[in-house]
Amino acid sequence: LHSAVEGGPPPLAIHAKPALHINKQWTVFYRFNRLQSRSGIAKMPGHAIGLKFQPIPSITLHAEFIMKHVAAPGGFWVAGTVHF
């Protein structure tokens, strides 16, 4: 997250992802992210709830619902899904 070219102090980043393994193939998880910019002003928290399916050890499918707070004047929350 920090580049010598950009200079300044490195940003603060937090990532936590507790999970519940239902069985060998299915996992439910929650993820929390937070990134604070070098200026200390922009804080971008994000939350995700997801489901992971692993039919065989070499293949994993994720489905997530994501909510992030946009660090803009009057900040706002956006939600969406990501599938990969």
mmCIF file of N, CA, C and O in Angstrom:
data_model
loop_
_atom_site.group_PDB
_atom_site.id
_atom_site.type_symbol
_atom_site.label_atom_id
_atom_site.label_comp_id
_atom_site.label_asym_id
_atom_site.label_seq_id
_atom_site.Cartn_x
_atom_site.Cartn_y
_atom_site.Cartn_z
ATOM 1 N N LEU A 1 0.788 -1.198 0.000
ATOM 2 C CA LEU A 1 0.000 0.000 0.000
ATOM 3 C C LEU A 1 0.834 1.268 0.000
ATOM 4 O O LEU A 1 0.317 2.337 -0.189
ATOM 5 N N HIS A 2 2.125 1.166 0.220
ATOM 6 C CA HIS A 2 2.962 2.365 0.292
ATOM 7 C C HIS A 2 4.021 2.315 -0.796
ATOM 8 O O HIS A 2 4.652 1.301 -1.019
ATOM 9 N N SER A 3 4.216 3.411 -1.466
ATOM 10 C CA SER A 3 5.219 3.508 -2.513
ATOM 11 C C SER A 3 6.168 4.647 -2.173
ATOM 12 O O SER A 3 5.752 5.724 -1.767
ATOM 13 N N ALA A 4 7.468 4.427 -2.366
ATOM 14 C CA ALA A 4 8.457 5.473 -2.115
ATOM 15 C C ALA A 4 8.242 6.646 -3.060
ATOM 16 O O ALA A 4 8.575 7.773 -2.741
ATOM 17 N N VAL A 5 7.682 6.395 -4.228
ATOM 18 C CA VAL A 5 7.412 7.455 -5.196
ATOM 19 C C VAL A 5 6.331 8.392 -4.661
ATOM 20 O O VAL A 5 6.400 9.600 -4.843
ATOM 21 N N GLU A 6 5.317 7.835 -3.988
ATOM 22 C CA GLU A 6 4.215 8.654 -3.478
ATOM 23 C C GLU A 6 4.630 9.466 -2.263
ATOM 24 O O GLU A 6 4.084 10.524 -2.004
ATOM 25 N N GLY A 7 5.575 8.986 -1.495
ATOM 26 C CA GLY A 7 6.049 9.690 -0.314
ATOM 27 C C GLY A 7 5.006 9.744 0.783
ATOM 28 O O GLY A 7 3.917 9.220 0.667
ATOM 29 N N GLY A 8 5.344 10.387 1.884
ATOM 30 C CA GLY A 8 4.415 10.512 2.994
ATOM 31 C C GLY A 8 4.338 9.238 3.809
ATOM 32 O O GLY A 8 4.912 8.218 3.465
ATOM 33 N N PRO A 9 3.617 9.314 4.920
ATOM 34 C CA PRO A 9 3.480 8.132 5.768
ATOM 35 C C PRO A 9 2.611 7.076 5.084
ATOM 36 O O PRO A 9 1.752 7.405 4.272
ATOM 37 N N PRO A 10 2.844 5.807 5.402
ATOM 38 C CA PRO A 10 2.019 4.760 4.802
ATOM 39 C C PRO A 10 0.581 4.832 5.321
ATOM 40 O O PRO A 10 0.348 5.290 6.440
ATOM 41 N N PRO A 11 -0.387 4.414 4.504
ATOM 42 C CA PRO A 11 -1.775 4.404 4.969
ATOM 43 C C PRO A 11 -1.993 3.289 5.981
ATOM 44 O O PRO A 11 -1.189 2.363 6.079
ATOM 45 N N LEU A 12 -3.066 3.384 6.730
ATOM 46 C CA LEU A 12 -3.444 2.361 7.687
ATOM 47 C C LEU A 12 -4.488 1.468 7.032
ATOM 48 O O LEU A 12 -5.490 1.966 6.516
ATOM 49 N N ALA A 13 -4.261 0.165 7.026
ATOM 50 C CA ALA A 13 -5.209 -0.768 6.434
ATOM 51 C C ALA A 13 -5.513 -1.875 7.445
ATOM 52 O O ALA A 13 -4.619 -2.390 8.100
ATOM 53 N N ILE A 14 -6.800 -2.214 7.562
ATOM 54 C CA ILE A 14 -7.251 -3.286 8.453
ATOM 55 C C ILE A 14 -8.110 -4.233 7.634
ATOM 56 O O ILE A 14 -8.947 -3.800 6.844
ATOM 57 N N HIS A 15 -7.913 -5.537 7.823
ATOM 58 C CA HIS A 15 -8.692 -6.554 7.115
ATOM 59 C C HIS A 15 -8.938 -7.703 8.086
ATOM 60 O O HIS A 15 -7.993 -8.265 8.628
ATOM 61 N N ALA A 16 -10.200 -8.026 8.328
ATOM 62 C CA ALA A 16 -10.558 -9.158 9.189
ATOM 63 C C ALA A 16 -11.600 -10.002 8.475
ATOM 64 O O ALA A 16 -12.516 -9.467 7.850
ATOM 65 N N LYS A 17 -11.454 -11.341 8.551
ATOM 66 C CA LYS A 17 -12.377 -12.222 7.828
ATOM 67 C C LYS A 17 -12.660 -13.488 8.645
ATOM 68 O O LYS A 17 -12.102 -14.541 8.400
ATOM 69 N N PRO A 18 -13.578 -13.393 9.614
ATOM 70 C CA PRO A 18 -13.983 -14.603 10.320
ATOM 71 C C PRO A 18 -14.861 -15.466 9.421
ATOM 72 O O PRO A 18 -15.579 -14.958 8.559
ATOM 73 N N ALA A 19 -14.794 -16.772 9.621
ATOM 74 C CA ALA A 19 -15.553 -17.695 8.770
ATOM 75 C C ALA A 19 -16.092 -18.861 9.583
ATOM 76 O O ALA A 19 -15.549 -19.232 10.620
ATOM 77 N N LEU A 20 -17.177 -19.441 9.084
ATOM 78 C CA LEU A 20 -17.774 -20.629 9.675
ATOM 79 C C LEU A 20 -17.769 -21.723 8.610
ATOM 80 O O LEU A 20 -18.407 -21.577 7.560
ATOM 81 N N HIS A 21 -17.017 -22.790 8.862
ATOM 82 C CA HIS A 21 -16.957 -23.907 7.919
ATOM 83 C C HIS A 21 -18.125 -24.848 8.206
ATOM 84 O O HIS A 21 -18.145 -25.515 9.234
ATOM 85 N N ILE A 22 -19.080 -24.880 7.288
ATOM 86 C CA ILE A 22 -20.263 -25.722 7.461
ATOM 87 C C ILE A 22 -19.887 -27.189 7.276
ATOM 88 O O ILE A 22 -20.295 -28.052 8.042
ATOM 89 N N ASN A 23 -19.123 -27.458 6.228
ATOM 90 C CA ASN A 23 -18.554 -28.785 5.982
ATOM 91 C C ASN A 23 -17.328 -28.595 5.098
ATOM 92 O O ASN A 23 -16.862 -27.481 4.924
ATOM 93 N N LYS A 24 -16.791 -29.656 4.498
ATOM 94 C CA LYS A 24 -15.568 -29.533 3.695
ATOM 95 C C LYS A 24 -15.758 -28.700 2.437
ATOM 96 O O LYS A 24 -14.804 -28.152 1.902
ATOM 97 N N GLN A 25 -16.984 -28.574 1.958
ATOM 98 C CA GLN A 25 -17.231 -27.854 0.706
ATOM 99 C C GLN A 25 -17.793 -26.448 0.901
ATOM 100 O O GLN A 25 -17.592 -25.594 0.046
ATOM 101 N N TRP A 26 -18.492 -26.168 1.977
ATOM 102 C CA TRP A 26 -19.200 -24.900 2.148
ATOM 103 C C TRP A 26 -18.657 -24.099 3.330
ATOM 104 O O TRP A 26 -18.467 -24.632 4.415
ATOM 105 N N THR A 27 -18.465 -22.791 3.105
ATOM 106 C CA THR A 27 -18.008 -21.872 4.142
ATOM 107 C C THR A 27 -18.787 -20.569 4.025
ATOM 108 O O THR A 27 -18.963 -20.043 2.925
ATOM 109 N N VAL A 28 -19.255 -20.050 5.146
ATOM 110 C CA VAL A 28 -19.909 -18.742 5.210
ATOM 111 C C VAL A 28 -18.904 -17.799 5.872
ATOM 112 O O VAL A 28 -18.248 -18.176 6.841
ATOM 113 N N PHE A 29 -18.780 -16.561 5.363
ATOM 114 C CA PHE A 29 -17.813 -15.644 5.945
ATOM 115 C C PHE A 29 -18.325 -14.211 5.989
ATOM 116 O O PHE A 29 -19.249 -13.835 5.283
ATOM 117 N N TYR A 30 -17.684 -13.424 6.860
ATOM 118 C CA TYR A 30 -17.909 -11.985 6.964
ATOM 119 C C TYR A 30 -16.536 -11.337 6.843
ATOM 120 O O TYR A 30 -15.553 -11.839 7.396
ATOM 121 N N ARG A 31 -16.441 -10.237 6.116
ATOM 122 C CA ARG A 31 -15.158 -9.543 5.974
ATOM 123 C C ARG A 31 -15.344 -8.058 6.267
ATOM 124 O O ARG A 31 -16.302 -7.444 5.832
ATOM 125 N N PHE A 32 -14.390 -7.494 7.023
ATOM 126 C CA PHE A 32 -14.362 -6.066 7.309
ATOM 127 C C PHE A 32 -13.043 -5.508 6.785
ATOM 128 O O PHE A 32 -11.980 -6.056 7.054
ATOM 129 N N ASN A 33 -13.111 -4.409 6.029
ATOM 130 C CA ASN A 33 -11.930 -3.719 5.513
ATOM 131 C C ASN A 33 -12.008 -2.256 5.927
ATOM 132 O O ASN A 33 -13.093 -1.691 5.969
ATOM 133 N N ARG A 34 -10.853 -1.671 6.159
ATOM 134 C CA ARG A 34 -10.806 -0.227 6.409
ATOM 135 C C ARG A 34 -9.466 0.289 5.902
ATOM 136 O O ARG A 34 -8.422 -0.278 6.203
ATOM 137 N N LEU A 35 -9.513 1.358 5.130
ATOM 138 C CA LEU A 35 -8.308 1.982 4.602
ATOM 139 C C LEU A 35 -8.350 3.462 4.920
ATOM 140 O O LEU A 35 -9.320 4.141 4.597
ATOM 141 N N GLN A 36 -7.316 3.948 5.585
ATOM 142 C CA GLN A 36 -7.211 5.376 5.891
ATOM 143 C C GLN A 36 -6.071 5.934 5.060
ATOM 144 O O GLN A 36 -4.959 5.416 5.072
ATOM 145 N N SER A 37 -6.332 7.016 4.336
ATOM 146 C CA SER A 37 -5.332 7.601 3.448
ATOM 147 C C SER A 37 -4.184 8.239 4.219
ATOM 148 O O SER A 37 -4.258 8.428 5.427
ATOM 149 N N ARG A 38 -3.144 8.600 3.497
ATOM 150 C CA ARG A 38 -1.977 9.249 4.102
ATOM 151 C C ARG A 38 -2.349 10.559 4.782
ATOM 152 O O ARG A 38 -1.758 10.939 5.773
ATOM 153 N N SER A 39 -3.318 11.281 4.226
ATOM 154 C CA SER A 39 -3.720 12.564 4.819
ATOM 155 C C SER A 39 -4.519 12.352 6.100
ATOM 156 O O SER A 39 -4.705 13.271 6.875
ATOM 157 N N GLY A 40 -5.009 11.122 6.311
ATOM 158 C CA GLY A 40 -5.798 10.823 7.500
ATOM 159 C C GLY A 40 -7.253 11.214 7.360
ATOM 160 O O GLY A 40 -8.033 11.051 8.281
ATOM 161 N N ILE A 41 -7.634 11.732 6.217
ATOM 162 C CA ILE A 41 -9.004 12.201 6.025
ATOM 163 C C ILE A 41 -9.898 11.096 5.470
ATOM 164 O O ILE A 41 -10.957 10.812 5.999
ATOM 165 N N ALA A 42 -9.481 10.458 4.390
ATOM 166 C CA ALA A 42 -10.330 9.471 3.713
ATOM 167 C C ALA A 42 -10.290 8.135 4.442
ATOM 168 O O ALA A 42 -9.249 7.505 4.541
ATOM 169 N N LYS A 43 -11.413 7.739 4.958
ATOM 170 C CA LYS A 43 -11.544 6.443 5.608
ATOM 171 C C LYS A 43 -12.591 5.684 4.825
ATOM 172 O O LYS A 43 -13.711 6.149 4.664
ATOM 173 N N MET A 44 -12.221 4.529 4.304
ATOM 174 C CA MET A 44 -13.130 3.780 3.446
ATOM 175 C C MET A 44 -13.444 2.418 4.055
ATOM 176 O O MET A 44 -12.807 1.431 3.712
ATOM 177 N N PRO A 45 -14.397 2.361 4.992
ATOM 178 C CA PRO A 45 -14.737 1.058 5.546
ATOM 179 C C PRO A 45 -15.569 0.248 4.555
ATOM 180 O O PRO A 45 -16.262 0.798 3.704
ATOM 181 N N GLY A 46 -15.470 -1.061 4.650
ATOM 182 C CA GLY A 46 -16.263 -1.924 3.791
ATOM 183 C C GLY A 46 -16.636 -3.194 4.542
ATOM 184 O O GLY A 46 -15.903 -3.661 5.416
ATOM 185 N N HIS A 47 -17.788 -3.729 4.220
ATOM 186 C CA HIS A 47 -18.279 -4.970 4.819
ATOM 187 C C HIS A 47 -18.675 -5.925 3.701
ATOM 188 O O HIS A 47 -19.179 -5.488 2.671
ATOM 189 N N ALA A 48 -18.464 -7.210 3.909
ATOM 190 C CA ALA A 48 -18.887 -8.209 2.924
ATOM 191 C C ALA A 48 -19.387 -9.438 3.663
ATOM 192 O O ALA A 48 -18.835 -9.835 4.695
ATOM 193 N N ILE A 49 -20.439 -10.017 3.133
ATOM 194 C CA ILE A 49 -20.961 -11.297 3.610
ATOM 195 C C ILE A 49 -20.903 -12.227 2.416
ATOM 196 O O ILE A 49 -21.296 -11.838 1.307
ATOM 197 N N GLY A 50 -20.401 -13.427 2.611
ATOM 198 C CA GLY A 50 -20.240 -14.291 1.454
ATOM 199 C C GLY A 50 -20.373 -15.770 1.749
ATOM 200 O O GLY A 50 -20.457 -16.199 2.893
ATOM 201 N N LEU A 51 -20.372 -16.505 0.665
ATOM 202 C CA LEU A 51 -20.481 -17.959 0.690
ATOM 203 C C LEU A 51 -19.415 -18.517 -0.230
ATOM 204 O O LEU A 51 -19.238 -18.032 -1.353
ATOM 205 N N LYS A 52 -18.672 -19.507 0.249
ATOM 206 C CA LYS A 52 -17.620 -20.135 -0.545
ATOM 207 C C LYS A 52 -17.985 -21.601 -0.758
ATOM 208 O O LYS A 52 -18.369 -22.290 0.184
ATOM 209 N N PHE A 53 -17.852 -22.061 -2.003
ATOM 210 C CA PHE A 53 -18.115 -23.455 -2.336
ATOM 211 C C PHE A 53 -16.855 -24.032 -2.966
ATOM 212 O O PHE A 53 -16.299 -23.466 -3.899
ATOM 213 N N GLN A 54 -16.397 -25.167 -2.450
ATOM 214 C CA GLN A 54 -15.186 -25.815 -2.953
ATOM 215 C C GLN A 54 -15.509 -27.265 -3.281
ATOM 216 O O GLN A 54 -15.355 -28.163 -2.454
ATOM 217 N N PRO A 55 -15.960 -27.524 -4.542
ATOM 218 C CA PRO A 55 -16.358 -28.877 -4.906
ATOM 219 C C PRO A 55 -15.208 -29.874 -4.899
ATOM 220 O O PRO A 55 -15.387 -31.033 -4.544
ATOM 221 N N ILE A 56 -14.010 -29.405 -5.288
ATOM 222 C CA ILE A 56 -12.781 -30.200 -5.198
ATOM 223 C C ILE A 56 -11.682 -29.261 -4.714
ATOM 224 O O ILE A 56 -11.797 -28.046 -4.859
ATOM 225 N N PRO A 57 -10.602 -29.785 -4.120
ATOM 226 C CA PRO A 57 -9.583 -28.912 -3.526
ATOM 227 C C PRO A 57 -9.002 -27.849 -4.460
ATOM 228 O O PRO A 57 -8.616 -26.779 -4.015
ATOM 229 N N SER A 58 -8.946 -28.078 -5.758
ATOM 230 C CA SER A 58 -8.321 -27.117 -6.671
ATOM 231 C C SER A 58 -9.294 -26.091 -7.258
ATOM 232 O O SER A 58 -8.882 -25.215 -8.010
ATOM 233 N N ILE A 59 -10.585 -26.168 -6.916
ATOM 234 C CA ILE A 59 -11.584 -25.225 -7.433
ATOM 235 C C ILE A 59 -12.353 -24.609 -6.269
ATOM 236 O O ILE A 59 -12.883 -25.313 -5.412
ATOM 237 N N THR A 60 -12.435 -23.258 -6.254
ATOM 238 C CA THR A 60 -13.186 -22.538 -5.233
ATOM 239 C C THR A 60 -14.047 -21.474 -5.897
ATOM 240 O O THR A 60 -13.560 -20.709 -6.717
ATOM 241 N N LEU A 61 -15.322 -21.418 -5.540
ATOM 242 C CA LEU A 61 -16.244 -20.415 -6.047
ATOM 243 C C LEU A 61 -16.720 -19.558 -4.876
ATOM 244 O O LEU A 61 -17.063 -20.087 -3.817
ATOM 245 N N HIS A 62 -16.724 -18.230 -5.075
ATOM 246 C CA HIS A 62 -17.158 -17.293 -4.042
ATOM 247 C C HIS A 62 -18.360 -16.506 -4.547
ATOM 248 O O HIS A 62 -18.419 -16.143 -5.715
ATOM 249 N N ALA A 63 -19.274 -16.200 -3.640
ATOM 250 C CA ALA A 63 -20.357 -15.241 -3.904
ATOM 251 C C ALA A 63 -20.343 -14.285 -2.725
ATOM 252 O O ALA A 63 -20.314 -14.716 -1.568
ATOM 253 N N GLU A 64 -20.315 -12.979 -3.007
ATOM 254 C CA GLU A 64 -20.220 -11.979 -1.946
ATOM 255 C C GLU A 64 -21.224 -10.857 -2.146
ATOM 256 O O GLU A 64 -21.501 -10.476 -3.281
ATOM 257 N N PHE A 65 -21.738 -10.332 -1.036
ATOM 258 C CA PHE A 65 -22.508 -9.094 -1.035
ATOM 259 C C PHE A 65 -21.632 -8.078 -0.335
ATOM 260 O O PHE A 65 -21.226 -8.295 0.809
ATOM 261 N N ILE A 66 -21.317 -6.974 -1.001
ATOM 262 C CA ILE A 66 -20.353 -6.000 -0.495
ATOM 263 C C ILE A 66 -21.018 -4.652 -0.258
ATOM 264 O O ILE A 66 -21.793 -4.189 -1.095
ATOM 265 N N MET A 67 -20.689 -4.023 0.888
ATOM 266 C CA MET A 67 -21.103 -2.644 1.165
ATOM 267 C C MET A 67 -19.857 -1.852 1.510
ATOM 268 O O MET A 67 -19.087 -2.254 2.368
ATOM 269 N N LYS A 68 -19.657 -0.716 0.822
ATOM 270 C CA LYS A 68 -18.505 0.155 1.093
ATOM 271 C C LYS A 68 -18.973 1.582 1.272
ATOM 272 O O LYS A 68 -19.923 2.013 0.643
ATOM 273 N N HIS A 69 -18.264 2.294 2.138
ATOM 274 C CA HIS A 69 -18.538 3.716 2.337
ATOM 275 C C HIS A 69 -17.581 4.492 1.447
ATOM 276 O O HIS A 69 -16.373 4.327 1.525
ATOM 277 N N VAL A 70 -18.107 5.339 0.592
ATOM 278 C CA VAL A 70 -17.296 6.124 -0.327
ATOM 279 C C VAL A 70 -16.829 7.389 0.378
ATOM 280 O O VAL A 70 -17.644 8.147 0.899
ATOM 281 N N ALA A 71 -15.518 7.591 0.394
ATOM 282 C CA ALA A 71 -14.941 8.755 1.063
ATOM 283 C C ALA A 71 -14.962 9.947 0.111
ATOM 284 O O ALA A 71 -14.011 10.240 -0.572
ATOM 285 N N ALA A 72 -16.074 10.602 0.057
ATOM 286 C CA ALA A 72 -16.254 11.783 -0.787
ATOM 287 C C ALA A 72 -17.000 12.805 0.055
ATOM 288 O O ALA A 72 -17.563 12.468 1.091
ATOM 289 N N PRO A 73 -17.021 14.064 -0.377
ATOM 290 C CA PRO A 73 -17.795 15.048 0.393
ATOM 291 C C PRO A 73 -19.225 14.553 0.599
ATOM 292 O O PRO A 73 -19.906 14.185 -0.351
ATOM 293 N N GLY A 74 -19.640 14.479 1.839
ATOM 294 C CA GLY A 74 -20.972 13.969 2.156
ATOM 295 C C GLY A 74 -21.047 12.454 2.061
ATOM 296 O O GLY A 74 -22.117 11.896 1.942
ATOM 297 N N GLY A 75 -19.918 11.750 2.128
ATOM 298 C CA GLY A 75 -19.797 10.296 1.958
ATOM 299 C C GLY A 75 -21.105 9.529 1.892
ATOM 300 O O GLY A 75 -22.100 9.931 2.437
ATOM 301 N N PHE A 76 -21.112 8.444 1.193
ATOM 302 C CA PHE A 76 -22.321 7.644 1.025
ATOM 303 C C PHE A 76 -21.946 6.168 0.938
ATOM 304 O O PHE A 76 -20.804 5.824 0.705
ATOM 305 N N TRP A 77 -22.922 5.302 1.172
ATOM 306 C CA TRP A 77 -22.713 3.857 1.111
ATOM 307 C C TRP A 77 -23.148 3.334 -0.251
ATOM 308 O O TRP A 77 -24.139 3.770 -0.799
ATOM 309 N N VAL A 78 -22.387 2.392 -0.791
ATOM 310 C CA VAL A 78 -22.753 1.712 -2.026
ATOM 311 C C VAL A 78 -22.761 0.219 -1.732
ATOM 312 O O VAL A 78 -22.040 -0.257 -0.874
ATOM 313 N N ALA A 79 -23.586 -0.507 -2.443
ATOM 314 C CA ALA A 79 -23.663 -1.954 -2.251
ATOM 315 C C ALA A 79 -23.619 -2.621 -3.600
ATOM 316 O O ALA A 79 -23.994 -2.043 -4.627
ATOM 317 N N GLY A 80 -23.165 -3.846 -3.617
ATOM 318 C CA GLY A 80 -23.120 -4.596 -4.869
ATOM 319 C C GLY A 80 -22.722 -6.032 -4.591
ATOM 320 O O GLY A 80 -22.500 -6.428 -3.453
ATOM 321 N N THR A 81 -22.637 -6.790 -5.632
ATOM 322 C CA THR A 81 -22.225 -8.194 -5.508
ATOM 323 C C THR A 81 -21.047 -8.434 -6.408
ATOM 324 O O THR A 81 -20.850 -7.775 -7.418
ATOM 325 N N VAL A 82 -20.225 -9.397 -6.020
ATOM 326 C CA VAL A 82 -19.077 -9.805 -6.818
ATOM 327 C C VAL A 82 -19.107 -11.325 -6.892
ATOM 328 O O VAL A 82 -19.286 -11.994 -5.878
ATOM 329 N N HIS A 83 -18.954 -11.844 -8.074
ATOM 330 C CA HIS A 83 -18.923 -13.304 -8.257
ATOM 331 C C HIS A 83 -17.667 -13.661 -9.027
ATOM 332 O O HIS A 83 -17.388 -13.066 -10.059
ATOM 333 N N PHE A 84 -16.887 -14.600 -8.500
ATOM 334 C CA PHE A 84 -15.699 -15.070 -9.209
ATOM 335 C C PHE A 84 -15.373 -16.467 -8.782
ATOM 336 O O PHE A 84 -15.919 -16.991 -7.862
#
